[in-house]
Short mmCIF file of N, CA and C in Angstrom, two decimals:
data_model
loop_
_atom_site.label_atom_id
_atom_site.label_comp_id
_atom_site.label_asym_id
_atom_site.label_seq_id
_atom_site.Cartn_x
_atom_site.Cartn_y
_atom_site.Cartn_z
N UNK A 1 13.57 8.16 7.65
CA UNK A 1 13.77 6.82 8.19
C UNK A 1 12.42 6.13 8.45
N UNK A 2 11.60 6.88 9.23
CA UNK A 2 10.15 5.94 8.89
C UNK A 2 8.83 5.93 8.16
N UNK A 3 9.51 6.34 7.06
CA UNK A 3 8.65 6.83 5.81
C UNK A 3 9.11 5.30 5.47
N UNK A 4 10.69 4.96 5.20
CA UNK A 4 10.72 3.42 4.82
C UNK A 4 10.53 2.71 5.79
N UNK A 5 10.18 2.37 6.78
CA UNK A 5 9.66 1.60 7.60
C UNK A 5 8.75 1.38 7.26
N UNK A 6 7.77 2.29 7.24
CA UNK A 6 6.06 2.39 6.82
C UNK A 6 5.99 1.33 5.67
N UNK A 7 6.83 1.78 4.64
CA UNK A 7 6.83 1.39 3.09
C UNK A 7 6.99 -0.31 3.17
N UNK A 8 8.50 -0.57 4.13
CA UNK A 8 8.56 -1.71 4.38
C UNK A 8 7.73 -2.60 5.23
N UNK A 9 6.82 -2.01 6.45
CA UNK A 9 5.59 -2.62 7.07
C UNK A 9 4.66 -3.15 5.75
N UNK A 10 4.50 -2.48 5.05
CA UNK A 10 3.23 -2.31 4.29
C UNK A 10 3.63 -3.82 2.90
N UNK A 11 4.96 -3.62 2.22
CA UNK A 11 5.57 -4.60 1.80
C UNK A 11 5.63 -5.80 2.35
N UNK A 12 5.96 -5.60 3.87
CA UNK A 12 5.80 -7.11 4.73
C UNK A 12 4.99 -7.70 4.83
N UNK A 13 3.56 -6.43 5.00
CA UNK A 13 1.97 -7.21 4.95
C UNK A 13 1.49 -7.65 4.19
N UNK A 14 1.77 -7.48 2.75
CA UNK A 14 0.97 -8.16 1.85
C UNK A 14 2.32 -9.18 1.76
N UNK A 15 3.35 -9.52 1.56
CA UNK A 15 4.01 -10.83 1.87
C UNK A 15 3.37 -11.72 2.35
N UNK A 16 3.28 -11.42 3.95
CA UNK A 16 2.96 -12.18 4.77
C UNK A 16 1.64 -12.34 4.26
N UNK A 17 0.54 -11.86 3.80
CA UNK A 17 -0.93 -11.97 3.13
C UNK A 17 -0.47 -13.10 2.07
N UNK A 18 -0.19 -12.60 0.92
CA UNK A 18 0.17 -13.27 -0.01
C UNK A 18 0.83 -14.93 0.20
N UNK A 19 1.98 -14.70 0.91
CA UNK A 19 2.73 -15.79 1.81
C UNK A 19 1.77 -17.11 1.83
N UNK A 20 1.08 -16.66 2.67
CA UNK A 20 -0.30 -17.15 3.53
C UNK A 20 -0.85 -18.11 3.07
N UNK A 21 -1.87 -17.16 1.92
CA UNK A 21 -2.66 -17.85 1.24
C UNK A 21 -2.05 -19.06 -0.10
N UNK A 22 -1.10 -18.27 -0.26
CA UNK A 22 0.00 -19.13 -1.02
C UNK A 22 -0.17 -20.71 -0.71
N UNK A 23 0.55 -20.79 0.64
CA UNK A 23 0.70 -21.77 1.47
C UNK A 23 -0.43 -22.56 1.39
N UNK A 24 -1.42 -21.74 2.07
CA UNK A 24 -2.68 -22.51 2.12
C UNK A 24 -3.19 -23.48 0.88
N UNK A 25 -3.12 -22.56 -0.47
CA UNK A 25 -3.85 -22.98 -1.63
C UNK A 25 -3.30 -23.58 -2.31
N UNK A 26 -1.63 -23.15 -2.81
CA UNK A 26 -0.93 -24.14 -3.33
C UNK A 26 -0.27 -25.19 -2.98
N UNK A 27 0.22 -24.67 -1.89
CA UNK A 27 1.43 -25.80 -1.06
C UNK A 27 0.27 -26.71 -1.06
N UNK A 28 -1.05 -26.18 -0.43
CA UNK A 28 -2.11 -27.26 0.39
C UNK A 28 -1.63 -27.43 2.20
N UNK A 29 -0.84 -26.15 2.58
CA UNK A 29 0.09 -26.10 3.85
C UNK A 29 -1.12 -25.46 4.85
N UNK A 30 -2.16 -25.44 5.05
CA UNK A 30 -3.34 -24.74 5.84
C UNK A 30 -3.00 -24.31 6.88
N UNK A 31 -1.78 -25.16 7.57
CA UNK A 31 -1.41 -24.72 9.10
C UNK A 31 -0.45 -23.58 9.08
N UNK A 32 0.48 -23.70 7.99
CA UNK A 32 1.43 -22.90 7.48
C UNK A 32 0.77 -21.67 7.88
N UNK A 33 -0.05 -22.11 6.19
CA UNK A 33 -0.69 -20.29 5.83
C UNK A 33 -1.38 -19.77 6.97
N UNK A 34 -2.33 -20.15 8.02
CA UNK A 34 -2.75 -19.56 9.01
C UNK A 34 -1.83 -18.91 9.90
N UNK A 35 -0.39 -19.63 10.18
CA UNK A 35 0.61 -18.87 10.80
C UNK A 35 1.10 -17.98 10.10
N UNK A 36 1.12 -17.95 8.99
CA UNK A 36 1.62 -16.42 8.04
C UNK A 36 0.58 -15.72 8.21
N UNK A 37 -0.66 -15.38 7.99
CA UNK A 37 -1.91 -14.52 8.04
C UNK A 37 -1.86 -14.22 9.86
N UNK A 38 -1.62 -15.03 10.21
CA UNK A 38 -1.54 -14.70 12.09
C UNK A 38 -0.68 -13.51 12.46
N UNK A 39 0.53 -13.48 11.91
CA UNK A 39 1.46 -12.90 11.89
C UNK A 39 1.58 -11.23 11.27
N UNK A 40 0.32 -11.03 10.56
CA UNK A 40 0.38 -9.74 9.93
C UNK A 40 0.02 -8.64 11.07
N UNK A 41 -0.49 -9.20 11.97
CA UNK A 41 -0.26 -7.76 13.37
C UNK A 41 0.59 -7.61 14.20
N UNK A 42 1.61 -8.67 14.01
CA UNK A 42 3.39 -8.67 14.38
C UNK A 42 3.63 -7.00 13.45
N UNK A 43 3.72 -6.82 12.45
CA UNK A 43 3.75 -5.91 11.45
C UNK A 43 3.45 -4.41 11.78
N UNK A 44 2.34 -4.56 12.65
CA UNK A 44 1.74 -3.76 12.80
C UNK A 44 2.59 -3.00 14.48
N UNK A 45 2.85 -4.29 15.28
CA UNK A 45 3.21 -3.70 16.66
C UNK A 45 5.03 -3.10 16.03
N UNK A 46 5.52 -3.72 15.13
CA UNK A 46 6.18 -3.32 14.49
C UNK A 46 6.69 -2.11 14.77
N UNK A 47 5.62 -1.71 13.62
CA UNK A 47 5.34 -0.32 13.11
C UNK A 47 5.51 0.83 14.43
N UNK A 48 4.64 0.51 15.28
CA UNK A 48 3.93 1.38 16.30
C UNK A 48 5.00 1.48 17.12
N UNK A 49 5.58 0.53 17.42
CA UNK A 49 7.33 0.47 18.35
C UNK A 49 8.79 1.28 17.38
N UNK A 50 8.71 1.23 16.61
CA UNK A 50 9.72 2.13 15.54
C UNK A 50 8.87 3.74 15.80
N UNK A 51 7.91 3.90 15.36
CA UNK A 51 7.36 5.32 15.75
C UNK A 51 7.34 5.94 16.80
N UNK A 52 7.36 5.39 17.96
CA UNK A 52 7.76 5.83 19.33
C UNK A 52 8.85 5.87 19.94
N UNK A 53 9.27 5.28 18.99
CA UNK A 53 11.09 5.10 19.45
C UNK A 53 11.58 6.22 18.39
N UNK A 54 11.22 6.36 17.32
CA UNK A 54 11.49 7.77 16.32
C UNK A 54 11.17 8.93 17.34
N UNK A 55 9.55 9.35 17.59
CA UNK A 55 9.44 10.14 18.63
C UNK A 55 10.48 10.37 20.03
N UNK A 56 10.50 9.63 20.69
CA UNK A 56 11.06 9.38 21.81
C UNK A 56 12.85 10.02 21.72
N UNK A 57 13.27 9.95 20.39
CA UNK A 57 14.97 9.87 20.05
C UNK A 57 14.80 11.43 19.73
N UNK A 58 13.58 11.86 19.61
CA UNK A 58 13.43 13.73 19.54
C UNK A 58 13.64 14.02 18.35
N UNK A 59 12.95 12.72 17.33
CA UNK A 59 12.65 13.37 16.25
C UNK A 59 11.44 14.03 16.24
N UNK A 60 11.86 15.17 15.24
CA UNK A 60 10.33 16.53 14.58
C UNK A 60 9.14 15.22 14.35
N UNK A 61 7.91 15.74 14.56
CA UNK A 61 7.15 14.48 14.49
C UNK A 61 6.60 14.91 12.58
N UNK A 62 6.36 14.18 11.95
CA UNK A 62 6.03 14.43 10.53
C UNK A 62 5.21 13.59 10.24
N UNK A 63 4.54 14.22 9.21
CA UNK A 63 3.37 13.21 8.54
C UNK A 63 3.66 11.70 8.43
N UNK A 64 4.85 11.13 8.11
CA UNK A 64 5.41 9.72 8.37
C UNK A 64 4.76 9.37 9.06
N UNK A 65 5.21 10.28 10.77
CA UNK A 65 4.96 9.57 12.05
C UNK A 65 2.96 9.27 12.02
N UNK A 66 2.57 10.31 11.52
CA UNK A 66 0.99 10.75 11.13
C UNK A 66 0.28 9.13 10.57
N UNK A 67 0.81 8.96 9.63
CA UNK A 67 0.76 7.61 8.29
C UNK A 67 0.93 6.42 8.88
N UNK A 68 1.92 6.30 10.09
CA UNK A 68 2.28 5.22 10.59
C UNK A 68 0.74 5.21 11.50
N UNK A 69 0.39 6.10 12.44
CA UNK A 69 -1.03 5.89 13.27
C UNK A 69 -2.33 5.67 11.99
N UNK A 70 -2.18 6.33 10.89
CA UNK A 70 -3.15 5.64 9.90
C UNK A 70 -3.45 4.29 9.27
N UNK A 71 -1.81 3.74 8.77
CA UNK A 71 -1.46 2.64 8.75
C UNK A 71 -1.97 1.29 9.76
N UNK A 72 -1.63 1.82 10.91
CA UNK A 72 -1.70 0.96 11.78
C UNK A 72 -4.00 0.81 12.18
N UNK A 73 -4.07 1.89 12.14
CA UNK A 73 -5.97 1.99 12.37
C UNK A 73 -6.43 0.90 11.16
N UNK A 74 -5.87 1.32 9.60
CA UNK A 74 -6.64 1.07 8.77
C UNK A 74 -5.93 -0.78 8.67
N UNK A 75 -4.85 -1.10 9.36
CA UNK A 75 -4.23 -2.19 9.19
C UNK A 75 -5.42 -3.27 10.13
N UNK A 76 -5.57 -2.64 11.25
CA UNK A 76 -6.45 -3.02 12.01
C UNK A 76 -8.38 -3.26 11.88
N UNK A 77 -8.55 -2.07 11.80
CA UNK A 77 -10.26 -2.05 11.19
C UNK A 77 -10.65 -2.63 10.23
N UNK A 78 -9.26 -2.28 8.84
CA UNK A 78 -9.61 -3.29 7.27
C UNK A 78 -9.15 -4.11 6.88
N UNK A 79 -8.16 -4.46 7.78
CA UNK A 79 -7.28 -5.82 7.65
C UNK A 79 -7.69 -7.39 7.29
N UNK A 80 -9.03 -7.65 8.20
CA UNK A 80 -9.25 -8.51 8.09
C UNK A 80 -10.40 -8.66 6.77
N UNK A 81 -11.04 -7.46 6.24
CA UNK A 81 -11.69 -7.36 5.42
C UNK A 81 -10.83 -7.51 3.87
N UNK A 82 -9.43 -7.46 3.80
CA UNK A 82 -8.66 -7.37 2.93
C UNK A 82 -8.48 -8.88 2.45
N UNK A 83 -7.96 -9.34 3.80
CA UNK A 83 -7.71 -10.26 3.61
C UNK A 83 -8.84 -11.55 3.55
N UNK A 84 -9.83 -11.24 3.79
CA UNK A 84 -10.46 -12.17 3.46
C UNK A 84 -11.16 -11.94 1.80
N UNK A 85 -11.08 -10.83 1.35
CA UNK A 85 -11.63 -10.62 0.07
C UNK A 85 -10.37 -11.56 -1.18
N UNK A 86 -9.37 -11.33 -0.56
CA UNK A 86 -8.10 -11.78 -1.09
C UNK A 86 -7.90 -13.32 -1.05
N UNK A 87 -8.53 -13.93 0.53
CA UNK A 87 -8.63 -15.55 0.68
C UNK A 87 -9.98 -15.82 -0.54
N UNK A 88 -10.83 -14.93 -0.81
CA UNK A 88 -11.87 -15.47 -1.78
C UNK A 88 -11.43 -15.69 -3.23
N UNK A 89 -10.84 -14.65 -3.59
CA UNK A 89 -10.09 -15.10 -4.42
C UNK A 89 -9.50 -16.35 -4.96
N UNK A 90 -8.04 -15.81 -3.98
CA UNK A 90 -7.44 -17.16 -4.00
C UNK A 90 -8.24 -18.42 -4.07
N UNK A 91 -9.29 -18.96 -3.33
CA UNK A 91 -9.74 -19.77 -3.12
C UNK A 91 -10.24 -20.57 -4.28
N UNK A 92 -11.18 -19.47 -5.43
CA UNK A 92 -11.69 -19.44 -6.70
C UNK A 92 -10.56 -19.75 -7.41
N UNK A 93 -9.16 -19.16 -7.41
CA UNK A 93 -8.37 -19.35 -8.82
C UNK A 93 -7.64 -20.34 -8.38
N UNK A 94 -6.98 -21.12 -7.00
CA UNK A 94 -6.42 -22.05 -6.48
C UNK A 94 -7.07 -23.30 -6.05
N UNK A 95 -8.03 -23.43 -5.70
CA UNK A 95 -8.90 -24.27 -4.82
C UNK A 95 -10.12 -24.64 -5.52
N UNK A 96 -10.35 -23.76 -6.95
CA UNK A 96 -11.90 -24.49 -7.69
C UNK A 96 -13.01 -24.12 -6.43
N UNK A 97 -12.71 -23.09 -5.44
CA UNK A 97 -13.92 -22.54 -4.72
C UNK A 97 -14.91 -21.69 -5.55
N UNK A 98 -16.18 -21.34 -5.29
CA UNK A 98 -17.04 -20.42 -6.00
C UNK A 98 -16.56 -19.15 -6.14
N UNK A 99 -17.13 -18.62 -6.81
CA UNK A 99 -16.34 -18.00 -8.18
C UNK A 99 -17.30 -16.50 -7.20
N UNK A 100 -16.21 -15.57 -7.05
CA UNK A 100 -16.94 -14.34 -5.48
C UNK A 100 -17.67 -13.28 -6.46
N UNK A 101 -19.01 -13.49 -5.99
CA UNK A 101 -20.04 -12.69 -6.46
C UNK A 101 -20.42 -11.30 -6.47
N UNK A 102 -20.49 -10.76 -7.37
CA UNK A 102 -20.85 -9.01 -7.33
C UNK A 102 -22.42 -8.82 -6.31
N UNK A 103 -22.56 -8.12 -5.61
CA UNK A 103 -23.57 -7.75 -4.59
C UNK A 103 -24.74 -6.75 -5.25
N UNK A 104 -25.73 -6.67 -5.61
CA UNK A 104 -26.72 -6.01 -5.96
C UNK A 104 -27.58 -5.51 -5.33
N UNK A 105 -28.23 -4.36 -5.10
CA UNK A 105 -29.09 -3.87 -4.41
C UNK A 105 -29.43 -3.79 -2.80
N UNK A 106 -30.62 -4.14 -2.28
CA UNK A 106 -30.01 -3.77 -0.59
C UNK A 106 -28.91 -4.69 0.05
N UNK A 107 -28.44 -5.42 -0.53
CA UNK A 107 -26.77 -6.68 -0.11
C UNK A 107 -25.83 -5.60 -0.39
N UNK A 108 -25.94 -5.17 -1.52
CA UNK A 108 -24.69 -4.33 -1.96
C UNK A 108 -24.58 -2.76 -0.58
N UNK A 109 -25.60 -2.68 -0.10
CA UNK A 109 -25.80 -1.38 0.62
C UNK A 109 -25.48 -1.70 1.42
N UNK A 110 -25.97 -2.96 2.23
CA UNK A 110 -25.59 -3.31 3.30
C UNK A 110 -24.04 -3.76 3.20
N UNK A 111 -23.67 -3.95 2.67
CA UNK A 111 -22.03 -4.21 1.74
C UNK A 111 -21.31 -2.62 2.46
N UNK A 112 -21.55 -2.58 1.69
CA UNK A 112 -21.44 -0.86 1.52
C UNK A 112 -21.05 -0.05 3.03
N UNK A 113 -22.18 -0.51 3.80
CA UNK A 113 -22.02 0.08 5.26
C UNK A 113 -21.32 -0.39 6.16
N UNK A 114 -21.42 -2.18 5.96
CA UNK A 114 -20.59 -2.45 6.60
C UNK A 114 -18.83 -1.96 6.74
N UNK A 115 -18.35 -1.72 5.20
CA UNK A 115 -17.52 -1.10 4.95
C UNK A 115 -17.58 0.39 5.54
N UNK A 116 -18.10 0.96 5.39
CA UNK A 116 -18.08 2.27 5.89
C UNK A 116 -17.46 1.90 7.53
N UNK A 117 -18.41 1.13 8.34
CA UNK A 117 -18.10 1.16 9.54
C UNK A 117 -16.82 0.29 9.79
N UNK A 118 -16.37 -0.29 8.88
CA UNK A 118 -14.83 -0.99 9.48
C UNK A 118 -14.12 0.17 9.07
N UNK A 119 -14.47 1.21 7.95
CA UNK A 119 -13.37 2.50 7.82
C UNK A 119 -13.30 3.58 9.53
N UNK A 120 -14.72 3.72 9.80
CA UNK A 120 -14.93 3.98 11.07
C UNK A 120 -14.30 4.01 12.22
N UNK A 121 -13.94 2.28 12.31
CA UNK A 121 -13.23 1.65 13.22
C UNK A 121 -11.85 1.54 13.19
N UNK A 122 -11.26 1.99 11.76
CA UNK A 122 -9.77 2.11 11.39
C UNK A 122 -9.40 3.57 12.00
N UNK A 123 -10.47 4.50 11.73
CA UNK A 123 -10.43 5.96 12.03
C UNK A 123 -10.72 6.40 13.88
N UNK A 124 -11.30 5.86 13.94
CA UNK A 124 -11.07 5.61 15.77
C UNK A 124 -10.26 5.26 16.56
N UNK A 125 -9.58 3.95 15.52
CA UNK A 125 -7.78 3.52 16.27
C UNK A 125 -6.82 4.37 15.63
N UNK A 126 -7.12 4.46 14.51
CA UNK A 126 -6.04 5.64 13.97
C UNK A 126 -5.68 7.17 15.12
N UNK A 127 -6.99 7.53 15.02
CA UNK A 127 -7.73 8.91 15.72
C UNK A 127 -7.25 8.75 16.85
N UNK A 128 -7.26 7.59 17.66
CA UNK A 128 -6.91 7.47 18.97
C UNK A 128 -5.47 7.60 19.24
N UNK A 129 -4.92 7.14 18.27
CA UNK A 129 -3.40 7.00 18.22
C UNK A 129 -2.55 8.14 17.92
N UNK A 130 -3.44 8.92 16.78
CA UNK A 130 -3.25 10.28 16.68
C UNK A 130 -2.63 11.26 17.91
N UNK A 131 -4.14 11.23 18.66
CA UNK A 131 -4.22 11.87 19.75
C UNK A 131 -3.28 11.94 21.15
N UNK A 132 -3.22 10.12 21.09
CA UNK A 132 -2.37 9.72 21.76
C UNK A 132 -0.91 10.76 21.88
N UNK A 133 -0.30 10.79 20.76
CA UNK A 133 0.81 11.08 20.03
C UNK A 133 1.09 12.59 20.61
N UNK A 134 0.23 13.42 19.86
CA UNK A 134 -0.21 14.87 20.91
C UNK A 134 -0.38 14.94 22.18
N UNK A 135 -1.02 13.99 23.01
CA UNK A 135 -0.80 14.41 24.58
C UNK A 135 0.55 13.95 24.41
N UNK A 136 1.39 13.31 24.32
CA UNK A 136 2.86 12.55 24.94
C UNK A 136 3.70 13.55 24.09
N UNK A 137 3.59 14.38 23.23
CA UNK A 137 4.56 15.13 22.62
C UNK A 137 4.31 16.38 23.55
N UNK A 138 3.06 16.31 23.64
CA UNK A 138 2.90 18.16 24.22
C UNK A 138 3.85 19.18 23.91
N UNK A 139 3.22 19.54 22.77
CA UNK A 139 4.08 20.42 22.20
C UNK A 139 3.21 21.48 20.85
N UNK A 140 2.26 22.22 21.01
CA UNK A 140 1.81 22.54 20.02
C UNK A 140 2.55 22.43 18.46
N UNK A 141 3.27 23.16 18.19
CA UNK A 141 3.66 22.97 16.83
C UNK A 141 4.23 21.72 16.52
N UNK A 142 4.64 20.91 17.48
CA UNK A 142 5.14 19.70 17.15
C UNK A 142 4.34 18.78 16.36
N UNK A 143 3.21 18.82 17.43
CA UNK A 143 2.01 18.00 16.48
C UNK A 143 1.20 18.56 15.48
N UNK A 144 1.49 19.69 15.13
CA UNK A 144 0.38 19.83 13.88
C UNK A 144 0.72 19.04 12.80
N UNK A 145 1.40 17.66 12.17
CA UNK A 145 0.99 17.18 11.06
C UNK A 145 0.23 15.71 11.96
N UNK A 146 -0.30 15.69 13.62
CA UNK A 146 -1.14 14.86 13.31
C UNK A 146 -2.69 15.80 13.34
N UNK A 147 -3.08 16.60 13.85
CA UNK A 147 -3.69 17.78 13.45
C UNK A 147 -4.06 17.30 11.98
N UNK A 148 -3.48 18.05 10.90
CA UNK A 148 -3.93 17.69 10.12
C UNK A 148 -4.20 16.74 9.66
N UNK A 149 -3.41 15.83 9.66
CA UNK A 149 -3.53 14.33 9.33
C UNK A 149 -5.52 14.10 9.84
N UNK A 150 -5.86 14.24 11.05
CA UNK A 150 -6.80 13.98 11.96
C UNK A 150 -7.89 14.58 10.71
N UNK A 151 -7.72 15.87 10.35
CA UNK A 151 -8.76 16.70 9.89
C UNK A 151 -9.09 16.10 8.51
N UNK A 152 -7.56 15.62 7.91
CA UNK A 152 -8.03 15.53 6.18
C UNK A 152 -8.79 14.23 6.12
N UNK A 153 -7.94 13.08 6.70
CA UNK A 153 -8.76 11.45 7.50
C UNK A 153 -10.60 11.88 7.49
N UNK A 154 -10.41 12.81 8.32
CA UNK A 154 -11.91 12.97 9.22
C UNK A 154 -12.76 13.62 8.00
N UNK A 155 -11.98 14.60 7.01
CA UNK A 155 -13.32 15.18 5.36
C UNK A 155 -13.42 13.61 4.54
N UNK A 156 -12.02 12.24 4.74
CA UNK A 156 -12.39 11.24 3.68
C UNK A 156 -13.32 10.27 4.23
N UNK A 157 -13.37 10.31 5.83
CA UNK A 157 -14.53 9.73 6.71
C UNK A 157 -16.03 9.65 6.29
N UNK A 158 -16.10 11.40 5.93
CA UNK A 158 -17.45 11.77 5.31
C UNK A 158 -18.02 11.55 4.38
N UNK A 159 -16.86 11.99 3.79
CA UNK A 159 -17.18 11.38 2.01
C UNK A 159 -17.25 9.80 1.44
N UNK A 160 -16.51 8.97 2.81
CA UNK A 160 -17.11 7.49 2.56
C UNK A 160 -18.48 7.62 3.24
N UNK A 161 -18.96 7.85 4.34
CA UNK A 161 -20.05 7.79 4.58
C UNK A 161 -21.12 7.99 3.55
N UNK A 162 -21.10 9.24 3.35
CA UNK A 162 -21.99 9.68 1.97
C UNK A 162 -21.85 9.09 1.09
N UNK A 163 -20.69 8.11 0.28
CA UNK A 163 -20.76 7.25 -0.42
C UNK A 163 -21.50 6.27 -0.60
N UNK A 164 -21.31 5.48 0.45
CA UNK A 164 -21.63 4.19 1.25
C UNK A 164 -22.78 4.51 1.34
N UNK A 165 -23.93 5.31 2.13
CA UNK A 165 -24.99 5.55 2.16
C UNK A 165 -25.69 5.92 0.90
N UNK A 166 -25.33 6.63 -0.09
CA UNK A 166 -25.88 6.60 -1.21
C UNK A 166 -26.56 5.62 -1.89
N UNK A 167 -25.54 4.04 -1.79
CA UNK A 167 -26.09 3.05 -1.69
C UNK A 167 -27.92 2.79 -1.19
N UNK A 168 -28.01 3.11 -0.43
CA UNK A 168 -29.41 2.92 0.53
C UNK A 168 -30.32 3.52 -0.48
N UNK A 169 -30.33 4.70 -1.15
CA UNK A 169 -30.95 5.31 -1.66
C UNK A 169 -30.92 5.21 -3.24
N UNK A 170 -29.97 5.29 -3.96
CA UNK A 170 -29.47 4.42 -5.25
C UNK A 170 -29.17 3.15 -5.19
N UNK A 171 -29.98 1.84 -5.12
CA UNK A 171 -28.67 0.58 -4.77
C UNK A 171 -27.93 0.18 -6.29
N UNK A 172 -27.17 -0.82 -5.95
CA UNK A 172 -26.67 -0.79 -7.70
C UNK A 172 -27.64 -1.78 -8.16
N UNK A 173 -27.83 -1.46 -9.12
CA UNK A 173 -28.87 -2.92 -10.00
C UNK A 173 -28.24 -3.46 -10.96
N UNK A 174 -28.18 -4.72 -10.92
CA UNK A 174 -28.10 -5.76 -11.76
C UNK A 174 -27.94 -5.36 -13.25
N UNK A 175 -27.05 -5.52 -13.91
CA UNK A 175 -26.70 -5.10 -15.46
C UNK A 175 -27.76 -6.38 -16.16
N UNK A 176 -28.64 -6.05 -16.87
CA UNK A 176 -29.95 -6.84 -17.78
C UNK A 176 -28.92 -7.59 -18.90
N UNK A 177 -28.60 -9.06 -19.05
CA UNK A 177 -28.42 -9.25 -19.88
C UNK A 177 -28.73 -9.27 -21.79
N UNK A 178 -28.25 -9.04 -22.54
CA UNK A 178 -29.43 -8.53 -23.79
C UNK A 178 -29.61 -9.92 -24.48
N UNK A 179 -30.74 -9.87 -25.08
CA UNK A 179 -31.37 -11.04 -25.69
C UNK A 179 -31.49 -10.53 -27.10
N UNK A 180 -30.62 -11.98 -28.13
CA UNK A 180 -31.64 -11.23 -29.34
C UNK A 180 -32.20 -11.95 -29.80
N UNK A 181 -33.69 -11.33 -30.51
CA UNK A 181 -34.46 -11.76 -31.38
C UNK A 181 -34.29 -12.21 -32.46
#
């Protein structure tokens, strides 16, 4: 049951994303679309109120319940980074706005980190929520899929870091256009 919840949160958000900008760019509805984009952390309290009420009714807690505290971190920390990569877009193919530029070298790194740290900040509300979940279940075996959940999150944490930072040290360079003679 909240495996489709999740599925359907996640369906609702890019609606309501999509919705949005829709509004904004085609209709030309700006007030609209800002109330649809406003609305995507309705989605989210959603979410978080169905999962505690799943918990609470004495359901087994399961990776679902796990996905829904991920969902909700990464809805939060990268949300607004989504959606604004998505308003650039739009903006370019609807609106004749500038056309969104590839990032090169220390921009791209600093790109790069900034991202890292909104994953950070998804993984801290996630993490928190996690945790949350475990004190109020108290129940060892109950919670081990947020346990894991926590641990596998916390090896893809790293491996964005080290990604992201690689940047600093490799940045990307500029593809040389070729000339011929």
């Amino acid at each position: 049951m909240i495996i489709t919840f999740i599925i359907a949160c996640e369906i609702g958000f890019w609606i309501f994303v999509l919705g949005g900008l829709y509004c904004r760019y085609v209709l030309q509805k700006k007030r609209l679309g800002n109330i649809l984009l406003f609305c995507t952390p309705v989605i989210d309290l959603a979410l978080l109120v169905a999962t505690v009420i799943s918990l609470q009714n004495g359901t087994p807690a399961t990776f679902a319940h796990a996905l829904a505290a991920v969902y909700i971190g990464v809805s939060i920390g990268l949300g607004h980074r989504m959606i604004s990569w998505m308003d650039q877009r739009f903006a370019y193919w609807f609106a004749k706005g500038p056309k969104p530029q590839k990032k090169y070298g220390k921009e791209h790194a600093r790109e790069e980190m900034r991202g890292f740290a909104a994953h950070l900040v998804s993984w801290l509300i996630g993490c928190s929520l996690l945790y949350g979940m475990i004190i109020w279940i108290n129940n060892e075996l109950n919670s081990e899929p947020f346990r894991e959940t926590i641990k596998v999150w916390s090896i893809i944490l790293v491996f964005d870091l080290l990604i992201s930072a690689s940047y600093t040290l490799w940045p990307r360079l500029e593809k040389q256009s070729k000339t011929t003679n």
